[in-house]
CSV table of C-alpha atoms in Angstrom, one decimal:
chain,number,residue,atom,x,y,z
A,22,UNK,CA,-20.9,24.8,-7.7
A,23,UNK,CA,-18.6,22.2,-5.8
A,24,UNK,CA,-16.0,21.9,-8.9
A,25,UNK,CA,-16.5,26.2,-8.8
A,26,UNK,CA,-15.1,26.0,-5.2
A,27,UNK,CA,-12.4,23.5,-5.5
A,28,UNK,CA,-10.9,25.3,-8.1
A,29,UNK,CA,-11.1,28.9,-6.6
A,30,UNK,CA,-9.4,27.0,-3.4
A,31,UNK,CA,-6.6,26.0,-5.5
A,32,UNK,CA,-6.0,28.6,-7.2
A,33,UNK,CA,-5.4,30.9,-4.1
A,34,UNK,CA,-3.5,28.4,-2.3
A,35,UNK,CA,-2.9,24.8,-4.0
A,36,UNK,CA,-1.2,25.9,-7.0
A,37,UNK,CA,1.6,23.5,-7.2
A,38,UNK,CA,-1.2,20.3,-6.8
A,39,UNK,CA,-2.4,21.5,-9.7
A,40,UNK,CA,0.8,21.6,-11.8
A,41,UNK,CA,1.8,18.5,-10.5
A,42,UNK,CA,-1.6,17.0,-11.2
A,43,UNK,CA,-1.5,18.1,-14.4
A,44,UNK,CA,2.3,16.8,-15.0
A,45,UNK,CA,1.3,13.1,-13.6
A,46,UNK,CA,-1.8,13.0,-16.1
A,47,UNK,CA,0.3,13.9,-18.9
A,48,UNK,CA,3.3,11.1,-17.7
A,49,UNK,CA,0.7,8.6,-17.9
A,50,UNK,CA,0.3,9.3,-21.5
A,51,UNK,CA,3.9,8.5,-22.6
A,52,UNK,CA,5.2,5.3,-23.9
A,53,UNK,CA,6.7,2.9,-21.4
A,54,UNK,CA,10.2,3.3,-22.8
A,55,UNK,CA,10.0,6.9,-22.0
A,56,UNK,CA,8.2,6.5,-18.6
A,57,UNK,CA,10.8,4.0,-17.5
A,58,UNK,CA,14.2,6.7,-19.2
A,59,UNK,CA,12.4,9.1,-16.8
A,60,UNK,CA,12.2,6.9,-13.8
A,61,UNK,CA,16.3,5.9,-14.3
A,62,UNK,CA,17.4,9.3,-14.6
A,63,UNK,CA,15.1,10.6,-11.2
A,64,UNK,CA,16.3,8.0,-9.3
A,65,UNK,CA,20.4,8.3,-9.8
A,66,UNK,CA,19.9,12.2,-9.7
A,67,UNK,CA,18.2,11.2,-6.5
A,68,UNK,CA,20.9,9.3,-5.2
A,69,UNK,CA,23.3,11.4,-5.9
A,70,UNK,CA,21.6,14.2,-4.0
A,71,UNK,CA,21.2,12.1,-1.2
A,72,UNK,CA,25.2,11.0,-1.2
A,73,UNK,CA,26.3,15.0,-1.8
A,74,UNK,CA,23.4,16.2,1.1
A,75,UNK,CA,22.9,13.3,3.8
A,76,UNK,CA,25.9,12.2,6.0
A,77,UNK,CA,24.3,8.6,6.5
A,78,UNK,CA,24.1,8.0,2.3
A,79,UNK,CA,27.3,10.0,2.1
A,80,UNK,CA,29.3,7.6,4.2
A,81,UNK,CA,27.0,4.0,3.1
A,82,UNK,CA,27.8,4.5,-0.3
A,83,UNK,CA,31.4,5.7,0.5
A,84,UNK,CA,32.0,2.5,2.7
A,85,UNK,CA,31.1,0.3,-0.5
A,86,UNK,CA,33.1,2.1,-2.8
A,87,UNK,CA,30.7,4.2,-4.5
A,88,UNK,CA,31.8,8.1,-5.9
A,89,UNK,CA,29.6,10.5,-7.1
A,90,UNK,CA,31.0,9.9,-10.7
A,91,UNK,CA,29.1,6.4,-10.2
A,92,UNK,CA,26.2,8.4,-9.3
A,93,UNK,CA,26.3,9.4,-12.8
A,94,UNK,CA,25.7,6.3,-14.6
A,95,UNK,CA,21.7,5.0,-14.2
A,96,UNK,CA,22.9,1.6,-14.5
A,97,UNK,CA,24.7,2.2,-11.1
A,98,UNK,CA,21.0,2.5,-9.5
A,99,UNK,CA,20.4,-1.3,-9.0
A,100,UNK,CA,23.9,-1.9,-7.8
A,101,UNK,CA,23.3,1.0,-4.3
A,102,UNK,CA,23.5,-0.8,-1.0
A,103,UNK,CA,19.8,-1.4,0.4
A,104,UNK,CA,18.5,0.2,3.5
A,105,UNK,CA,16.0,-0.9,5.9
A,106,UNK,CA,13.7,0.0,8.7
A,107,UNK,CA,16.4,-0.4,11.0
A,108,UNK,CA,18.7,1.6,9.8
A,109,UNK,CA,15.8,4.9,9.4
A,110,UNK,CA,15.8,4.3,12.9
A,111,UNK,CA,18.9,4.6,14.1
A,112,UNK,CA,20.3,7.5,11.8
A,113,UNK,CA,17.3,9.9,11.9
A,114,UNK,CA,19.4,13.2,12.4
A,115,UNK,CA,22.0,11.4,9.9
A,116,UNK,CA,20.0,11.0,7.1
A,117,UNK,CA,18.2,14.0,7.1
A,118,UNK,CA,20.0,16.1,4.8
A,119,UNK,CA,20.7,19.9,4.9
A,120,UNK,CA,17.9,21.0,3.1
A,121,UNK,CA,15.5,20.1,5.9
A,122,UNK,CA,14.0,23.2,8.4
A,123,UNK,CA,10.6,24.1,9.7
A,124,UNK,CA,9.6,25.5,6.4
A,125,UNK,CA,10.7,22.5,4.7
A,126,UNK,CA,9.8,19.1,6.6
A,127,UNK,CA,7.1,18.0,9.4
A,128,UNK,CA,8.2,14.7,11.5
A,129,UNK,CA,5.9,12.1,10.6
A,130,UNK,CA,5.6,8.9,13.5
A,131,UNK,CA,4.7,5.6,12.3
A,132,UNK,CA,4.0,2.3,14.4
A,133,UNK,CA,4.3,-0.3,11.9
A,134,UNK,CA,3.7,-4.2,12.5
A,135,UNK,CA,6.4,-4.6,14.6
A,136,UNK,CA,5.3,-2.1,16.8
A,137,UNK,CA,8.7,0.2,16.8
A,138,UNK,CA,8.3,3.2,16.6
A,139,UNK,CA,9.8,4.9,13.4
A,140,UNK,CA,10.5,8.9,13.0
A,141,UNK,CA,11.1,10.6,9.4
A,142,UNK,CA,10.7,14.0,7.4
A,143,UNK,CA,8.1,14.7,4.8
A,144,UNK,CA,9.2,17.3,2.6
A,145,UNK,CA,6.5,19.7,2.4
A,146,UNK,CA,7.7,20.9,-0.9
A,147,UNK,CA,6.0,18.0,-2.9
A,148,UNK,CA,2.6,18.1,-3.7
A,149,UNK,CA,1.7,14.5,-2.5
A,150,UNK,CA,-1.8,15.3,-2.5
A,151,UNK,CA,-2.0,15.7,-6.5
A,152,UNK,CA,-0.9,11.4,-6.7
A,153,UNK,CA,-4.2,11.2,-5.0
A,154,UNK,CA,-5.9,13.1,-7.7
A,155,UNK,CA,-4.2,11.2,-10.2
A,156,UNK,CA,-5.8,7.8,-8.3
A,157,UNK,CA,-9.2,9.4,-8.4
A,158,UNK,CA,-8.9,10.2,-12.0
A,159,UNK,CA,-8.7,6.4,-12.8
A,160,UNK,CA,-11.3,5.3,-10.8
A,161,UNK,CA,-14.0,7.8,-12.4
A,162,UNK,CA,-13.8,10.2,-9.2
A,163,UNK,CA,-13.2,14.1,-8.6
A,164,UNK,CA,-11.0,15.7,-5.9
A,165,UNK,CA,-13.8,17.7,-4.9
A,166,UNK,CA,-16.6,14.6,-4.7
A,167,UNK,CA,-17.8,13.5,-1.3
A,168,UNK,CA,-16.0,10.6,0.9
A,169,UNK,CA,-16.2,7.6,3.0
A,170,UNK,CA,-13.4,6.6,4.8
A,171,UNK,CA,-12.3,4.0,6.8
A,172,UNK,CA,-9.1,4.6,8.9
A,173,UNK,CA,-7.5,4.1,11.9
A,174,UNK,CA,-6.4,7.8,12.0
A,175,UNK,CA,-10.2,9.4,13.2
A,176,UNK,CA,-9.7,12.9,14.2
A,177,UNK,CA,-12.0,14.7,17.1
A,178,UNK,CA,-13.2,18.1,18.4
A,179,UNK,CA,-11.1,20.8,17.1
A,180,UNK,CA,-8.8,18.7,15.2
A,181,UNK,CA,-11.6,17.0,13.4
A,182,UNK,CA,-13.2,20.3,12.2
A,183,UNK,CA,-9.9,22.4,11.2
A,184,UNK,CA,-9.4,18.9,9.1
A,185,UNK,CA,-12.6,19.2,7.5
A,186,UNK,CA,-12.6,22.6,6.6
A,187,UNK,CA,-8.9,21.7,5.1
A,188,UNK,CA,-11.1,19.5,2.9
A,189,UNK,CA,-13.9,22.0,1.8
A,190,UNK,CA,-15.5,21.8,-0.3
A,191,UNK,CA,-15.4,17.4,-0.1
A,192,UNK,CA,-16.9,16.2,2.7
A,193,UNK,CA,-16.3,13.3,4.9
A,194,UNK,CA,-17.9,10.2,6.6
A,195,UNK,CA,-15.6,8.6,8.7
A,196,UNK,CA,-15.2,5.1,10.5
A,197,UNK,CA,-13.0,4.2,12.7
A,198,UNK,CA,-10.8,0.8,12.1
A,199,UNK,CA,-10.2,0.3,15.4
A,200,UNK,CA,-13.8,0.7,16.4
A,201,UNK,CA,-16.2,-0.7,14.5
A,202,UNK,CA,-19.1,-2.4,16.2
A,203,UNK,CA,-22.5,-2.8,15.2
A,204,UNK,CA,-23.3,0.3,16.4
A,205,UNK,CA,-20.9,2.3,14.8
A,206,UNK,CA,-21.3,0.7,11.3
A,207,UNK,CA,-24.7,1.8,11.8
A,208,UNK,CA,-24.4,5.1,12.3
A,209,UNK,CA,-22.0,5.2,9.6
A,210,UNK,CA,-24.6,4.2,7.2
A,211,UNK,CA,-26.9,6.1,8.1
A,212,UNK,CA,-24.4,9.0,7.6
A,213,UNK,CA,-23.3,7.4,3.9
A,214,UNK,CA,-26.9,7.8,3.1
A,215,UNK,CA,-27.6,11.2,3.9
A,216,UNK,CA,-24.2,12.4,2.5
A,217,UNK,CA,-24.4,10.1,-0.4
A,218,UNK,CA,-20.5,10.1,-1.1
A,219,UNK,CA,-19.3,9.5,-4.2
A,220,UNK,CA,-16.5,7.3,-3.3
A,221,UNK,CA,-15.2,5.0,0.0
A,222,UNK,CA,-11.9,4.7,0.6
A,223,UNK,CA,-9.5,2.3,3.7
A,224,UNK,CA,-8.2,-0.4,5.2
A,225,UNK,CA,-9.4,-3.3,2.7
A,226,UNK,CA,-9.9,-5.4,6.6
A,227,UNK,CA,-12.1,-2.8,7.9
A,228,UNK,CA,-13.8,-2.2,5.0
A,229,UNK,CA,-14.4,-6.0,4.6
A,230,UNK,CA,-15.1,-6.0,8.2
A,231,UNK,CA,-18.2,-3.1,7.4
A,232,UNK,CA,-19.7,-4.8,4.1
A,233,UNK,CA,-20.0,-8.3,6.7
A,234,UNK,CA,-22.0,-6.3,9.7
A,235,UNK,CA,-23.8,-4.0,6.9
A,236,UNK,CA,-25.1,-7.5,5.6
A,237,UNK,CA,-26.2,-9.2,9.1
A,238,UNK,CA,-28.1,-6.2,9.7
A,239,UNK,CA,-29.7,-5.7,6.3
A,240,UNK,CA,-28.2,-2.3,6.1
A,241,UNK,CA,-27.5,-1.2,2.0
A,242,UNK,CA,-26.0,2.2,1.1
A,243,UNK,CA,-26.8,4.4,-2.1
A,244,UNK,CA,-23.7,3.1,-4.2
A,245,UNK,CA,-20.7,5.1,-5.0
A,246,UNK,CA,-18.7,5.7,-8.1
A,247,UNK,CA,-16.0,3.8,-6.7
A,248,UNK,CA,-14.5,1.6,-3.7
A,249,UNK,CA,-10.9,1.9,-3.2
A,250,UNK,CA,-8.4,-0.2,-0.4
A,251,UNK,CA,-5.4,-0.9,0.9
A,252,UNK,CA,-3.3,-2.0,3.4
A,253,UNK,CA,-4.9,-5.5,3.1
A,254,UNK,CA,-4.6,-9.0,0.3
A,255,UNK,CA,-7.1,-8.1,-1.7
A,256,UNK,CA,-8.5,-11.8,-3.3
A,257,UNK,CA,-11.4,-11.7,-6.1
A,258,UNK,CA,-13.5,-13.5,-3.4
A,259,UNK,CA,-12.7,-10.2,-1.2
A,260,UNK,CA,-12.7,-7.9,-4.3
A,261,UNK,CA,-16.7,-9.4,-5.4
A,262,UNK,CA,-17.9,-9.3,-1.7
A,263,UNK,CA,-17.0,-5.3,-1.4
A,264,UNK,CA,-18.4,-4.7,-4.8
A,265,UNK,CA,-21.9,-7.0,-4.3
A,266,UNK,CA,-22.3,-4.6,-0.9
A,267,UNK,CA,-21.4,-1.0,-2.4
A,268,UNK,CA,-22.5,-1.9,-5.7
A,269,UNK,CA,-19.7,-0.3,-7.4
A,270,UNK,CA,-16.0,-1.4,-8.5
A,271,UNK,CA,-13.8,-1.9,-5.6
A,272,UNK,CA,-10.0,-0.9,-6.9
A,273,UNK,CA,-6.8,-2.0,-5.1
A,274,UNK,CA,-3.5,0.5,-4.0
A,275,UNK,CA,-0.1,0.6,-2.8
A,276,UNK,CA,0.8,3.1,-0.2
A,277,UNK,CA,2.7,2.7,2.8
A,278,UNK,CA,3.8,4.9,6.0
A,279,UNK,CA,6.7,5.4,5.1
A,280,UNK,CA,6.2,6.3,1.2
A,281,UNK,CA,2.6,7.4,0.5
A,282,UNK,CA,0.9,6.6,-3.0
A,283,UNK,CA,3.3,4.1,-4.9
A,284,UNK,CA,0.6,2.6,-6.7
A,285,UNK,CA,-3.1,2.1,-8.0
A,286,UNK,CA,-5.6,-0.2,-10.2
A,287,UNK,CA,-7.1,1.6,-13.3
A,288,UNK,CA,-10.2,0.5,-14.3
A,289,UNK,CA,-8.9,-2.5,-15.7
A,290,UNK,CA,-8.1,-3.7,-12.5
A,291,UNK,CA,-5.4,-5.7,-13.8
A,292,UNK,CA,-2.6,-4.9,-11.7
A,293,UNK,CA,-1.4,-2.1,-10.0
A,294,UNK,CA,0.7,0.8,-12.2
A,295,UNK,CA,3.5,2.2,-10.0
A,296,UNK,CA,3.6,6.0,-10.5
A,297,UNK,CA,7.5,5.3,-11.9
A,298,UNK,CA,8.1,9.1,-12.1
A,299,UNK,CA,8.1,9.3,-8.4
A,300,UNK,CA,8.6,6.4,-6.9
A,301,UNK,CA,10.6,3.2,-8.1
A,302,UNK,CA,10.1,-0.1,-7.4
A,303,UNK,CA,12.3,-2.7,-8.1
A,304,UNK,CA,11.4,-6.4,-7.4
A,305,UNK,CA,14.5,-8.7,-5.8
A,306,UNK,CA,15.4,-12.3,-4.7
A,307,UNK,CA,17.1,-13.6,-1.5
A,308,UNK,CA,20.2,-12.1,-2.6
A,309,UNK,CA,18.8,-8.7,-3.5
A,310,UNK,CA,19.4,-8.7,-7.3
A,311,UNK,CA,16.5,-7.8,-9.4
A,312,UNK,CA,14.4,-10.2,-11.0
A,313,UNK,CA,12.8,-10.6,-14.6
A,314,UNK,CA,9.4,-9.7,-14.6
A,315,UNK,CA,6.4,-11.8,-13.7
A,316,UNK,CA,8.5,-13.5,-11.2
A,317,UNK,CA,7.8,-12.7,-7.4
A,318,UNK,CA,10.2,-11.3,-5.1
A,319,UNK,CA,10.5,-8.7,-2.3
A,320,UNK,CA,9.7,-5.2,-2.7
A,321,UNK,CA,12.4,-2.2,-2.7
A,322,UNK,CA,10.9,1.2,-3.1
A,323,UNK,CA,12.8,4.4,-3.4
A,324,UNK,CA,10.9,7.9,-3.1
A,325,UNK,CA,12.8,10.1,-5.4
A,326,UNK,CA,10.4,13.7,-4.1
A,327,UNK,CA,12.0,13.8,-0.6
A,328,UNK,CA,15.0,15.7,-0.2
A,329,UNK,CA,14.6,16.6,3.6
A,330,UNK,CA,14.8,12.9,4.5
A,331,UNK,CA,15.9,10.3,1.5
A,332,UNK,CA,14.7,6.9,1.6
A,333,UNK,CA,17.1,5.6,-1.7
A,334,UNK,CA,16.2,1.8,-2.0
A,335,UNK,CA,14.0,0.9,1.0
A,336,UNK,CA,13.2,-2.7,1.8
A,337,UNK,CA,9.5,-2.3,2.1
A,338,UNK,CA,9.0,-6.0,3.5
A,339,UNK,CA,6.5,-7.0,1.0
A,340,UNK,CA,5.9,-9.1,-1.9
A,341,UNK,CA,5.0,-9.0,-5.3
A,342,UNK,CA,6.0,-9.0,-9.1
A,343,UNK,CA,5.9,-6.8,-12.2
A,344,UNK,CA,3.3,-7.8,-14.5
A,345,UNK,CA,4.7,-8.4,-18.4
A,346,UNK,CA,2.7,-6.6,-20.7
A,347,UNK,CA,0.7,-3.6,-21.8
A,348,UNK,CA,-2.4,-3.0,-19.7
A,349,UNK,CA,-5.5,-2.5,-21.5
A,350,UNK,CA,-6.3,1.1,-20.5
A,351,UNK,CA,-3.3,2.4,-22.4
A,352,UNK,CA,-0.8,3.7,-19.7
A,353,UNK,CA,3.0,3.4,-20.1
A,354,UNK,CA,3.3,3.1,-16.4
A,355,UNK,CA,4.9,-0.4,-15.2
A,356,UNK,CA,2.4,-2.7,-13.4
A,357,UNK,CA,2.6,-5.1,-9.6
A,358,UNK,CA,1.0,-7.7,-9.6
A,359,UNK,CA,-1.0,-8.4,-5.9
A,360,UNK,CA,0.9,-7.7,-3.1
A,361,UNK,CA,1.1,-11.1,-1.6
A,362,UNK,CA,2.4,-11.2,1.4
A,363,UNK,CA,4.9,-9.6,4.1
A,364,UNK,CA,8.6,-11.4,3.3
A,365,UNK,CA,8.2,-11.6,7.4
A,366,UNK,CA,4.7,-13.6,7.2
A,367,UNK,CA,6.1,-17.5,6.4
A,368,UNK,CA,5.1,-20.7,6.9
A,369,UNK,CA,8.3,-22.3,8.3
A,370,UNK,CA,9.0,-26.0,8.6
A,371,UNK,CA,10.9,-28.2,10.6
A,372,UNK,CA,13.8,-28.8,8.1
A,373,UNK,CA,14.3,-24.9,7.9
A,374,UNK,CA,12.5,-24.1,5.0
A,375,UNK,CA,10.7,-20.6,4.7
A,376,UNK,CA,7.6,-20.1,2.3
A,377,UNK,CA,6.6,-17.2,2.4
A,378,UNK,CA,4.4,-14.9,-0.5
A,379,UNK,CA,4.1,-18.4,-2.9
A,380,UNK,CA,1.2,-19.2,-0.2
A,381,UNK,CA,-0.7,-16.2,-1.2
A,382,UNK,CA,-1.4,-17.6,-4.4
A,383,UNK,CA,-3.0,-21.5,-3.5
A,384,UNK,CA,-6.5,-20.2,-4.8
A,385,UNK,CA,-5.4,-19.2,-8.2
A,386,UNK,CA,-7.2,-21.6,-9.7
A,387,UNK,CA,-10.2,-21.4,-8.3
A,388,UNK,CA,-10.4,-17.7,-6.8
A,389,UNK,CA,-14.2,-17.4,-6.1
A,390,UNK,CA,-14.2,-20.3,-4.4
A,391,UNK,CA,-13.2,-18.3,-1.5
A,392,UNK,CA,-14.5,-15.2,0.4
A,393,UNK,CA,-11.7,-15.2,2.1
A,394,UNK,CA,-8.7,-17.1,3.7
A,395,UNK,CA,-5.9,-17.2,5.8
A,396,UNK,CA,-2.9,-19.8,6.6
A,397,UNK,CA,-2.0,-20.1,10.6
A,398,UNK,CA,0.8,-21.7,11.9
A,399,UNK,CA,0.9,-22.9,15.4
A,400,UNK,CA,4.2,-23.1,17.5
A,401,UNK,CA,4.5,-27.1,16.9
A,402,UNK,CA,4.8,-26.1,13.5
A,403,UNK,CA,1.3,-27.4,12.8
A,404,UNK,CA,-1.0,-25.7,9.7
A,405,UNK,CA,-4.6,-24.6,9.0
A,406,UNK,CA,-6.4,-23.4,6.6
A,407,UNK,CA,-8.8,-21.7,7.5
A,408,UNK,CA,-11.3,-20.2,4.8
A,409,UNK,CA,-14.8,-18.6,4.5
A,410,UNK,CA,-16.5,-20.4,1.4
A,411,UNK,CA,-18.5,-18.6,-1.0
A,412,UNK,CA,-21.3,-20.1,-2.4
A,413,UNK,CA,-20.5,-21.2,-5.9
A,414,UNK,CA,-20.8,-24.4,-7.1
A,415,UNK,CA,-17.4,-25.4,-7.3
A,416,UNK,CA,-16.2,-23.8,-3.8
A,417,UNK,CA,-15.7,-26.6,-2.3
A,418,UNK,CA,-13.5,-28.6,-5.0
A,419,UNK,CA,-11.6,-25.1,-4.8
A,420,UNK,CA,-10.7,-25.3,-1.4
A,421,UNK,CA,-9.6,-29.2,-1.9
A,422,UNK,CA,-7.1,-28.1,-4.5
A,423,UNK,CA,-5.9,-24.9,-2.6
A,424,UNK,CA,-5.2,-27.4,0.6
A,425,UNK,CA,-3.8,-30.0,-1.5
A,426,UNK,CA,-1.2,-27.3,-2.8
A,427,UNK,CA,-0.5,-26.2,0.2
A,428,UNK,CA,0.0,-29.7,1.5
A,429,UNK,CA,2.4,-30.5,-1.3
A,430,UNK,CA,4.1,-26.8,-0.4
A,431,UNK,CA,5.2,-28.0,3.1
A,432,UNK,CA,6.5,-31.6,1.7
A,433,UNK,CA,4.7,-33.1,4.4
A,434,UNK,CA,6.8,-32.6,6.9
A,435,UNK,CA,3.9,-31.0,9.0
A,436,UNK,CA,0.3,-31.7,9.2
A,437,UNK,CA,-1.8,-29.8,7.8
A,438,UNK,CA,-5.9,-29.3,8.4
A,439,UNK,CA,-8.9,-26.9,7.1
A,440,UNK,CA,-11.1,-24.7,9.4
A,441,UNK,CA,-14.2,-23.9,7.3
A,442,UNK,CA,-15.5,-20.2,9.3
A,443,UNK,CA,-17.7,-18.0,8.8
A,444,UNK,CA,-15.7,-14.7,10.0
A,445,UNK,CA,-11.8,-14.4,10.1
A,446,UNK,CA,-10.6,-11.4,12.5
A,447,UNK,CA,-8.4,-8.5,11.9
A,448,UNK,CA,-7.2,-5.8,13.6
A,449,UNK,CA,-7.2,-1.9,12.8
A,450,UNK,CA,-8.5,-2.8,9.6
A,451,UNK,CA,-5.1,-4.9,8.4
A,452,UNK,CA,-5.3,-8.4,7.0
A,453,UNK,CA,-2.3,-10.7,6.5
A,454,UNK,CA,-2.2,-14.2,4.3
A,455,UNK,CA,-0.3,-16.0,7.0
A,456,UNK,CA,0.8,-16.0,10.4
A,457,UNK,CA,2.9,-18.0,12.3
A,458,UNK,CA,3.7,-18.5,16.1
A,459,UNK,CA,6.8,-21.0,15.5
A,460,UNK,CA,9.9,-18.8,17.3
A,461,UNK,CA,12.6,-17.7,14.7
A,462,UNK,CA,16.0,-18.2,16.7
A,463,UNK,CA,18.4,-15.6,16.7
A,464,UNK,CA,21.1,-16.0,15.0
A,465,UNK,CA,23.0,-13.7,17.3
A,466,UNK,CA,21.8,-14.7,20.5
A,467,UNK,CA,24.5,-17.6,21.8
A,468,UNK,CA,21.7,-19.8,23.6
């Protein structure tokens, strides 16, 4: 009866989801050498929309001596000047191109870590909510199947209800990130188990933060087909606590405000395939070339579906690394390894070195070892570990080796200590490997 209504629903007014949906299932069938002939030719067409349509790409790529016959060539993709948050700022009415009206695009607001705000277009055109299908069909779930959510985004009175009935015929049981308390985890719960939703869904932090108070209260849920988050390191000591609580796989994906749905775990949950016929990812060093695969850089992600408001090679400010390999499940799509880090979360030492996402990856060895950890740097440069053990055997020969890594990482130039805890805060449901107080100087700032 629930599939029955979804489909009627779409079929009167979600037609293009469908297509799309359909289209994305079938990519994921082709061979990686066709997946990745696709991606090249999207994202130079791409580019050379945005240089003939936006007067911002129009006049970066011109500055740098780039023609649209260049915009011809694939190969030319890798060589286009790189963009970052800044610069979306400050050129909103530049970039957007000439395709964008009030049919078209809807400003979307983020905050973002630094707290800045940042204005851009969706294009309304694409049917971004058929890449969420396309998730759901890997982890076992249906667009129509019942929810849990935790999100920082909770809507209320009418809002709430002209949302939900948006949804219909899924429903939702919401928490917020922001505010979960005993009493609201709680309630939440006892929502879950009347609803019985076939799949949660959030902030891996708030989430994480849920699964802890669900556990000091003796509070269980019926389990769920599936457990997905984001926005959050997700370690196996994290990944084993979520699925021990829900009793159900817990799967990891990449989105971000400014580019929804770049990513996902199958069930091999073995890395996370980029969906490389709508978004590309390339992986760079310090001096922005590409690197070979299975060797970390920083993330640069273009979305090649918005033509209101291009973002052509985006510096994301993450982490991570392309996975060599075929992936069990069979897909041709390209995997990420974890996402380990923000480039602007480092450890940074007295001589002037930066380390930044390498510290994400000091439990490798000995993953379980761990429920959780974090690296925090204090402004005399001073570092602690701090880490919730788990109760195998070997956790705490784990946590010497991880600390002895990281010791060896700073060249001990600083001291550095370990802070067994039991909890390790977060707010709004985000979790970071590192954070440091020592004061970056500006370069530009005379004093």
């Amino acid at each position: 009866m629930r599939e029955a209504a979804f489909r009627l629903k779409t079929a009167v007014g979600g037609r293009s989801s469908t297509e799309a949906y359909r289209e994305f299932l079938a990519m994921d069938a082709l061979s990686p050498e066709r997946i990745a002939q696709v991606s090249a030719e999207r994202s130079i067409a791409h580019a050379r929309f945005a240089f003939g349509h936006s007067a911002f790409y129009r006049d970066l790529y011109s500055a740098h001596g780039i023609t649209d016959d260049d915009l011809r060539d694939p190969a030319a993709f890798a060589a286009l000047p790189i963009v970052d948050k800044a610069m979306l700022r400050e050129n909103f009415e530049r970039i957007r191109t000439d395709e964008a009206d009030s049919r078209t695009s809807v400003v979307s607001r983020t905050g973002g870590s630094t707290g800045l705000p940042l204005h851009l277009l969706r294009d309304l055109r694409f049917p971004a909510r058929a890449l969420e299908w396309r998730l759901f069909d890997w982890w076992g779930v249906k667009p129509w199947d019942d929810r849990g959510i935790v999100t920082r985004h909770v809507l209320t009175g009418a809002a709430r209800i002209r949302h939900d009935l948006g949804w219909l015929p899924s429903r939702r049981v919401q928490l917020d990130a922001f505010q979960i308390t005993d009493a609201s985890v709680r309630e939440f719960v006892e929502r879950w188990n009347r609803l019985r939703p076939r799949f949660l869904i959030g902030y891996g932090g708030g989430v994480l933060d849920t699964v802890r108070r669900m556990k000091r209260m003796g509070l269980t849920v019926t389990p769920p087909a599936a457990v997905a988050v984001t926005a959050a390191p997700l370690s196996p000591g994290t990944r084993a606590e979520i699925e021990e609580a829900f009793g159900a796989p817990c799967f990891d994906h990449y989105r971000s405000a400014e580019i929804p749905w770049m990513a996902g775990e199958c069930a091999a949950q073995n890395g996370l395939h980029v969906f490389a016929d709508v978004r590309r990812i390339e992986i760079v060093d310090d001096e922005d070339h590409v690197v070979p695969e299975d060797v970390e850089g920083e993330v640069i992600v273009s979305d090649l579906t918005n033509r209101v408001f291009p973002i052509v090679r985006y510096r994301l400010g993450d982490i991570s690394s392309y996975r060599s390999g075929a992936c069990t499940c069979g897909r041709g799509l390209p995997r990420l390894g974890a996402i380990s880090g923000r480039s602007s979360d480092a450890v940074r030492l007295p001589d002037g070195t930066t380390i930044a996402g390498a510290l994400g990856h000091i439990f490798d060895d000995a993953p379980l070892s761990i429920r959780q950890f974090e690296i925090v740097q204090d402004a005399d440069y001073s570092v602690t570990l701090r880490c919730i053990p788990s109760d195998a055997p070997d956790a705490q020969a784990g946590i010497h080796a991880a600390t002895e890594k990281l010791r060896h990482a700073t060249k001990g130039l600083v001291p550095v200590t370990v802070e067994r805890v039991e909890s390790i805060p977060q707010v709004g449901g985000k979790m970071r490997f590192i954070r440091s107080m020592v004061v970056v100087p500006d370069p530009a700032d005379p004093s």
